[in-house]
Amino acid sequence: MIEVDIQHRLGDFALDASFSTPVGVTALFGRSGSGKTSIINAIAGLLRPDRGRVSVNGAVFFDTDKGIWLPPHKRRVGYVFQDARLFPHLSVHQNLRYGGQHDEARIICLLGLQGLLERQPNRLSGGERQRVALGRALMCDPQLLLLDEPLAALDGPRKAEILPYLEALRDTAEIPIIYVSHAIAEVARLGTSLAVIRNGRVARVGPLEEVMADPASLALLGRADAGAVLTAVVQRHDSDDALTEVACAGGTVLLQGKIGQVGARLRLRVPAQDIILSTQAPAGLSALNALPVEILGITEGDGPALAVSLKAGDERLLAQISTRSARAMNLSVGSQVYAIFKVTAATPDFGQGES
Amino acid sequence: MIEVDIQHRLGDFALDASFSTPVGVTALFGRSGSGKTSIINAIAGLLRPDRGRVSVNGAVFFDTDKGIWLPPHKRRVGYVFQDARLFPHLSVHQNLRYGGQHDEARIICLLGLQGLLERQPNRLSGGERQRVALGRALMCDPQLLLLDEPLAALDGPRKAEILPYLEALRDTAEIPIIYVSHAIAEVARLGTSLAVIRNGRVARVGPLEEVMADPASLALLGRADAGAVLTAVVQRHDSDDALTEVACAGGTVLLQGKIGQVGARLRLRVPAQDIILSTQAPAGLSALNALPVEILGITEGDGPALAVSLKAGDERLLAQISTRSARAMNLSVGSQVYAIFKVTAATPDFGQGES
Amino acid sequence: DDILVFAAASLKGPLDQIAAEAGDVVVSYGGSGTLARQISLGAPADVVILASTDWMDILETGGHVLPESRADILGNHLVVLAAKPEPLDLTVDAVLTRLDGGRLAMGFVASVPAGIYGKAALTHLGLWDRLSPHVAEVDNVRAAVALVARKEAPLAIGYASDAALVDGVFAVARFPADSHEPIRYPAAAVTAEGLAFLDRLHSPQAQEIFAAAGFQKVAPE
Amino acid sequence: MTGGLGPAEWAAIWLSLRVALVAVIFTLPLAIWAAHVLARKVFVGKQLFNVLIHLPLVLPPVVTGYLLLVIFGTQGAVGGWLSTTLGLTLAFRWTGAALAAGVMAFPLMVRAMRLGFEAVDSGLEDAAATLGASRWRVFRTVTLPLVWPGILAGAVLGFAKALGEFGATITFVAAIPGQTQTIPSAIYGLLQVPGQERGVVSLVVVAIVLSMGALLVSEWLARRAVQRVNR
Amino acid sequence: MTGGLGPAEWAAIWLSLRVALVAVIFTLPLAIWAAHVLARKVFVGKQLFNVLIHLPLVLPPVVTGYLLLVIFGTQGAVGGWLSTTLGLTLAFRWTGAALAAGVMAFPLMVRAMRLGFEAVDSGLEDAAATLGASRWRVFRTVTLPLVWPGILAGAVLGFAKALGEFGATITFVAAIPGQTQTIPSAIYGLLQVPGQERGVVSLVVVAIVLSMGALLVSEWLARRAVQRVNR
Ligand SMILES: Nc1ncnc2c1ncn2[C@@H]1O[C@H](COP(=O)(O)OP(=O)(O)OP(=O)(O)O)[C@@H](O)[C@H]1O
Ligand SMILES: Nc1ncnc2c1ncn2[C@@H]1O[C@H](COP(=O)(O)OP(=O)(O)OP(=O)(O)O)[C@@H](O)[C@H]1O
Ligand code: MOO
Ligand SMILES: [Mg+2]
Ligand SMILES: [Mg+2]
């Protein structure tokens, strides 16, 4: 449980951010200069806000009313900075071990740092630097992770390797994570809560599924980023075709590849713009997923498109369709239709270079 | 016309890159540490390779055989570094003007720098810094632009604003651009040539459309990044529904929103994983685009999926489908099928936060 | 323990020789003013030898030396030094001609003993007012001699002992003895341990060594 | 001269200021050059050059003064040449005092500035070059401003040293009241005379005030620079 | 003593080395502290502190020597206390020579180090703090190593200055052969006697060699550091 309520002035810029999110990954999403870094700096203790309060899992880091101020080194946060901030006088290995040696072997292997350990940071490429910074933060066994665009400099395959590790951290160690990213796919995959930052203020905050399935998010996140997130349980693997059958609230969905163990829970992002609505059950299509859904609402979306909120079992989907289609198909609230999407569109293994 | 042929050792790392690309945007794509930054450093003159040759539009920058070495400041390259490298002692405005004042008002406006001009660089957010660096490089009226992940720190809407400007630079000023990016959407939109870098070598280089439509690119670029690029001409706008009708070689495609002027040429990326194949003409689907195509080849793709190469008019499409579908639909080379994709999937206006 | 002697720097040379012959004696050289202040601030010297009676008076008045031990051990002559052995008349015109626009080098006329004597002598001869604009003061008499030796200054005022010791520097005029206070090197014991060495300084052998270096013997009182 | 500041002392004060300022101003470009060379270039004899620069610090000032006399005196190789060709005489002139002060201050200035050069991120210089700036422009507009704190520190150290220099100055140019008698010479003279302590104290206070002024100015300039560059 | 190096000169050389080393070693922590305080802290009286540190540079060395004698002499306030409580006598001892050398070297050391502290990117210190390092550990493991070139530069300057210091030393501790006669005092002594030029030259050469050694060591250490940190 992270509670943040801070006010601070930085030149012309006024930060007035207040949110509280349960344990899990809180994604901070917002435009360049909206105040994301400032907020996590305040949580880490690198920025001392003019007034307010910050507490993490019950521990009060900062409270102007009570005069509490915990210095940064007592907060046990692992912070990956937007600029890597490696210690130039230490080797990669020494950098990694600076804060501790927690889970060392695994982290080094995961981040592909084996060959770099004896290097000095100035001999690293941009992405290598960022990986070392991430490893360094993880190895200090933090009670809270602050990640400021940690994967922006990384290529798709590398991202795809690192994300499951962050998921595992979130799920097993129960370390709260605050995650700044411009990549909605990362956000959707990792986030449990989503806070949309605008001009130093929190424009919207809530459970990620809720915020993302909300038709209003089409305007808030932009057309390409909106899309609901479903929870699914792995049912079985089709070894022949390397497909994975998972059960969502709304029905069965097939994913490409062999994903997870039977019984494992997955999160599937279904981008609003990737859903095709059909009045009839599909036939002869290579897209294998067609969930029967009920239209809950049709609202104005981003620009000329319409946002269609769908009920799939007890979960929500969000589709974005053109006004012309809606007219042609004669869609209205209460209609029973099919939401068709390709297996690949729903895979959680999105990491292969999507950003 | 950029010709690069260089060999250089950096510690354990051996760079041996050779490619030549016509005027336009050459995208360098490759994993972290593959040597992209080293290559553009050599072009800019910041790295002096052990041996080789670099020439741009006929001007020889470097040639060990002829003993030619043009110092960086005589090369007239605009270089946006992976780390912004703003001059800390100069204001944003002074930074921008350091290399020149070319197109100043427009660049400042485009990059949203109006409010930041009097700031010192240390008071900028990460994304703001990168925007200033981009502006600074553009304002020196370069004869060659080197962009090392210039947009990675930027949010979707900001990217969507900046990309058309880079496109215009490419199309009107005919400045060659070398563009390093991990975001395939950016690459596809801007790039005319694509060079895939692996371990300091050029694994594949060619016209972007060709490389991306090649089934082999599924393995080279990864599942999520592969996908053909089509060239389209705007036919008309449907003002009522805000749709744009464009003509591709393979037929008519509808794009969401009002895009371009009638007669304008657009580039459409159709991700391989977003194409649905159908044996029948679709009916009752919200996806409006269905191009009749002929199957040119079915090959192993990335992992268990199949890469299907399609002929749409005289252009190529690339689809990725599951083995099961292929079997169920009884697909084979020469089959006539329909390639179905949503309007939104083909829009060039991908910028809204896709990465 | 060794006997520690604080001595005016211009005595270095002959005094080193005497100390070496005595054994168990170490000498620390310095400017007379500095030495006197150090003694008054508790320097652990056993014997002090200065080039200035004024400073010795101050030490004696302050009770920093054994009063009955004070005695002048040496004298010296004040001379004009030049790089060429051409005799010089002590008249304004002759001196100015020899200076030829150059400088007359002297120790600080207010503080360095050789400078004090020199100013007094020039004043006595009625030369000071005309010559003082041509004077260049330095912090010790050796520096003035060095200027002449380097031919940077045509003339300097110094001691006969300097002319005797420094190659290429000649005494070209001697100031009359009555033109300045007699040049005396007063010595005194600071501690009782110093008395023996003080006696040695008055010994004929020691006086011979000094004389060979160009100093003047003083009659024992 | 009865304890306060007489005309000779005032003359010494003005002279000292002039000597120190001229010494710093003329030495500055040379010191910047030397610092840059030491920080950035690799050449044979670099260590020798380095030692040469540090010499005035290591040698007793009197020796330095004597060497100056031998080299720059009217009879000296360089001094004679300067005097016949340029008509510039240094020995026994305030210009000579400035030379002595400059030479003594030089190692201090170079050291501080060299550190500054070494701390400059060469990535920024690279960036400037790609923006079309020639080496000289890069140096002037990027390197130099970033070395600014080091240059200021060097200048202040040099100024302070120039104010305090005694041994080399007196040996090279003596102490001619109004021409070469600087504050330290005046103080030294007074110190050697019994009962002149008040004069000494007055001059010491003046020296402190002058150096304090220089320090304050440099701190102010540095603060302005740091406010801008501050990270 | 016939021109080369006699026992007194050798004694002076060893003494100088000892004095300079002790001066630098003991002054170093203090100088680092002062440099850190000046670079990072804001407090009333900071400018006064700054001026105080620079004083030995601005004052003629003889004055500094007198002040030392007045303060640290056996009759002096601090000197008396040190002597009665700790049994430590400074005046006219080699320890006093080290004190004088340290005091004279102090401003040079502080200035160089201060520049180093000012150049450290506070973002790296922030990063270390978030990794759980206490202020002291951050200082020790991040700040200090990054200031290392400045510290080296300061130490070398200080060492060179300590080797060359004459005025304050001879005033505070005289020039007692074997006890307080350092190389510069010995040179001064030799300069008083005509015909000792060979001795002077020998000692000057020794001084140069010693400082060259210090320079080379420091350059080597710095190069190692720069190789690592080099950007
Ligand atoms: N000075 C150096 N010494 C040794 N190796 C180096 C040096 N500089 C770079 N390298 C190595 O060279 C390789 C290429 O580096 P480069 O910066 O060109 O990669 P990149 O493709 O730009 O990667 P990224 O996408 O992470 O920025 C990397 O493996 C890097 O570790
Ligand atoms: N020291 C400062 N003085 C004045 N304004 C500042 C200062 N530091 C940051 N700002 C401003 O505060 C705002 C928030 O900055 P912050 O770094 O938190 O943004 P951000 O959301 O992290 O942006 P980005 O995604 O570009 O990194 C920006 O508009 C920035 O210009
Ligand atoms: O020996 Mo002195 O004190 O220079 O005249
Ligand atoms: Mg930020
Ligand atoms: Mg790179």
PDB file of N, CA and C in Angstrom, chain D residues 21-49:
ATOM      1  N   LEU D  21      47.381  42.146 -10.069  1.00  0.00           N
ATOM      2  CA  LEU D  21      46.414  42.113 -11.162  1.00  0.00           C
ATOM      3  C   LEU D  21      47.103  41.847 -12.495  1.00  0.00           C
ATOM      4  N   VAL D  22      48.164  42.597 -12.744  1.00  0.00           N
ATOM      5  CA  VAL D  22      48.876  42.412 -14.012  1.00  0.00           C
ATOM      6  C   VAL D  22      49.423  40.986 -14.097  1.00  0.00           C
ATOM      7  N   ALA D  23      49.976  40.522 -12.999  1.00  0.00           N
ATOM      8  CA  ALA D  23      50.525  39.168 -12.997  1.00  0.00           C
ATOM      9  C   ALA D  23      49.449  38.163 -13.373  1.00  0.00           C
ATOM     10  N   VAL D  24      48.282  38.276 -12.737  1.00  0.00           N
ATOM     11  CA  VAL D  24      47.219  37.304 -12.995  1.00  0.00           C
ATOM     12  C   VAL D  24      46.692  37.443 -14.417  1.00  0.00           C
ATOM     13  N   ILE D  25      46.466  38.680 -14.837  1.00  0.00           N
ATOM     14  CA  ILE D  25      45.862  38.877 -16.159  1.00  0.00           C
ATOM     15  C   ILE D  25      46.778  38.364 -17.264  1.00  0.00           C
ATOM     16  N   PHE D  26      48.067  38.648 -17.126  1.00  0.00           N
ATOM     17  CA  PHE D  26      48.972  38.203 -18.187  1.00  0.00           C
ATOM     18  C   PHE D  26      49.284  36.716 -18.101  1.00  0.00           C
ATOM     19  N   THR D  27      49.257  36.183 -16.902  1.00  0.00           N
ATOM     20  CA  THR D  27      49.583  34.770 -16.758  1.00  0.00           C
ATOM     21  C   THR D  27      48.403  33.886 -17.136  1.00  0.00           C
ATOM     22  N   LEU D  28      47.207  34.427 -16.979  1.00  0.00           N
ATOM     23  CA  LEU D  28      45.996  33.632 -17.155  1.00  0.00           C
ATOM     24  C   LEU D  28      45.963  32.871 -18.487  1.00  0.00           C
ATOM     25  N   PRO D  29      46.105  33.550 -19.613  1.00  0.00           N
ATOM     26  CA  PRO D  29      46.020  32.801 -20.878  1.00  0.00           C
ATOM     27  C   PRO D  29      47.074  31.699 -20.961  1.00  0.00           C
ATOM     28  N   LEU D  30      48.264  32.031 -20.508  1.00  0.00           N
ATOM     29  CA  LEU D  30      49.343  31.060 -20.539  1.00  0.00           C
ATOM     30  C   LEU D  30      49.017  29.871 -19.639  1.00  0.00           C
ATOM     31  N   ALA D  31      48.471  30.183 -18.473  1.00  0.00           N
ATOM     32  CA  ALA D  31      48.130  29.119 -17.528  1.00  0.00           C
ATOM     33  C   ALA D  31      47.020  28.249 -18.095  1.00  0.00           C
ATOM     34  N   ILE D  32      46.045  28.885 -18.733  1.00  0.00           N
ATOM     35  CA  ILE D  32      44.951  28.121 -19.342  1.00  0.00           C
ATOM     36  C   ILE D  32      45.515  27.204 -20.416  1.00  0.00           C
ATOM     37  N   TRP D  33      46.386  27.759 -21.217  1.00  0.00           N
ATOM     38  CA  TRP D  33      46.995  26.952 -22.270  1.00  0.00           C
ATOM     39  C   TRP D  33      47.749  25.763 -21.670  1.00  0.00           C
ATOM     40  N   ALA D  34      48.593  26.057 -20.677  1.00  0.00           N
ATOM     41  CA  ALA D  34      49.397  24.988 -20.081  1.00  0.00           C
ATOM     42  C   ALA D  34      48.501  23.934 -19.444  1.00  0.00           C
ATOM     43  N   ALA D  35      47.462  24.385 -18.767  1.00  0.00           N
ATOM     44  CA  ALA D  35      46.552  23.441 -18.111  1.00  0.00           C
ATOM     45  C   ALA D  35      45.876  22.563 -19.159  1.00  0.00           C
ATOM     46  N   HIS D  36      45.468  23.185 -20.252  1.00  0.00           N
ATOM     47  CA  HIS D  36      44.799  22.442 -21.318  1.00  0.00           C
ATOM     48  C   HIS D  36      45.741  21.402 -21.918  1.00  0.00           C
ATOM     49  N   VAL D  37      46.942  21.835 -22.186  1.00  0.00           N
ATOM     50  CA  VAL D  37      47.935  20.932 -22.764  1.00  0.00           C
ATOM     51  C   VAL D  37      48.188  19.756 -21.821  1.00  0.00           C
ATOM     52  N   LEU D  38      48.357  20.054 -20.549  1.00  0.00           N
ATOM     53  CA  LEU D  38      48.652  18.987 -19.599  1.00  0.00           C
ATOM     54  C   LEU D  38      47.458  18.045 -19.436  1.00  0.00           C
ATOM     55  N   ALA D  39      46.272  18.607 -19.509  1.00  0.00           N
ATOM     56  CA  ALA D  39      45.089  17.768 -19.291  1.00  0.00           C
ATOM     57  C   ALA D  39      44.772  16.922 -20.503  1.00  0.00           C
ATOM     58  N   ARG D  40      45.043  17.425 -21.695  1.00  0.00           N
ATOM     59  CA  ARG D  40      44.508  16.778 -22.878  1.00  0.00           C
ATOM     60  C   ARG D  40      45.528  16.160 -23.825  1.00  0.00           C
ATOM     61  N   LYS D  41      46.716  16.722 -23.872  1.00  0.00           N
ATOM     62  CA  LYS D  41      47.654  16.271 -24.888  1.00  0.00           C
ATOM     63  C   LYS D  41      48.595  15.208 -24.334  1.00  0.00           C
ATOM     64  N   VAL D  42      49.074  14.403 -25.230  1.00  0.00           N
ATOM     65  CA  VAL D  42      50.108  13.446 -24.888  1.00  0.00           C
ATOM     66  C   VAL D  42      51.305  13.789 -25.760  1.00  0.00           C
ATOM     67  N   PHE D  43      52.441  14.045 -25.159  1.00  0.00           N
ATOM     68  CA  PHE D  43      53.616  14.363 -25.967  1.00  0.00           C
ATOM     69  C   PHE D  43      54.854  13.996 -25.170  1.00  0.00           C
ATOM     70  N   VAL D  44      55.939  13.800 -25.880  1.00  0.00           N
ATOM     71  CA  VAL D  44      57.166  13.485 -25.160  1.00  0.00           C
ATOM     72  C   VAL D  44      57.602  14.734 -24.415  1.00  0.00           C
ATOM     73  N   GLY D  45      58.159  14.528 -23.249  1.00  0.00           N
ATOM     74  CA  GLY D  45      58.600  15.662 -22.454  1.00  0.00           C
ATOM     75  C   GLY D  45      57.482  16.283 -21.645  1.00  0.00           C
ATOM     76  N   LYS D  46      56.320  15.622 -21.633  1.00  0.00           N
ATOM     77  CA  LYS D  46      55.209  16.177 -20.878  1.00  0.00           C
ATOM     78  C   LYS D  46      55.542  16.271 -19.393  1.00  0.00           C
ATOM     79  N   GLN D  47      56.152  15.200 -18.877  1.00  0.00           N
ATOM     80  CA  GLN D  47      56.470  15.219 -17.452  1.00  0.00           C
ATOM     81  C   GLN D  47      57.499  16.298 -17.135  1.00  0.00           C
ATOM     82  N   LEU D  48      58.420  16.511 -18.070  1.00  0.00           N
ATOM     83  CA  LEU D  48      59.415  17.546 -17.863  1.00  0.00           C
ATOM     84  C   LEU D  48      58.742  18.910 -17.793  1.00  0.00           C
ATOM     85  N   PHE D  49      57.849  19.127 -18.730  1.00  0.00           N
ATOM     86  CA  PHE D  49      57.062  20.361 -18.772  1.00  0.00           C
ATOM     87  C   PHE D  49      56.327  20.556 -17.445  1.00  0.00           C
TER      88      PHE D  49
END
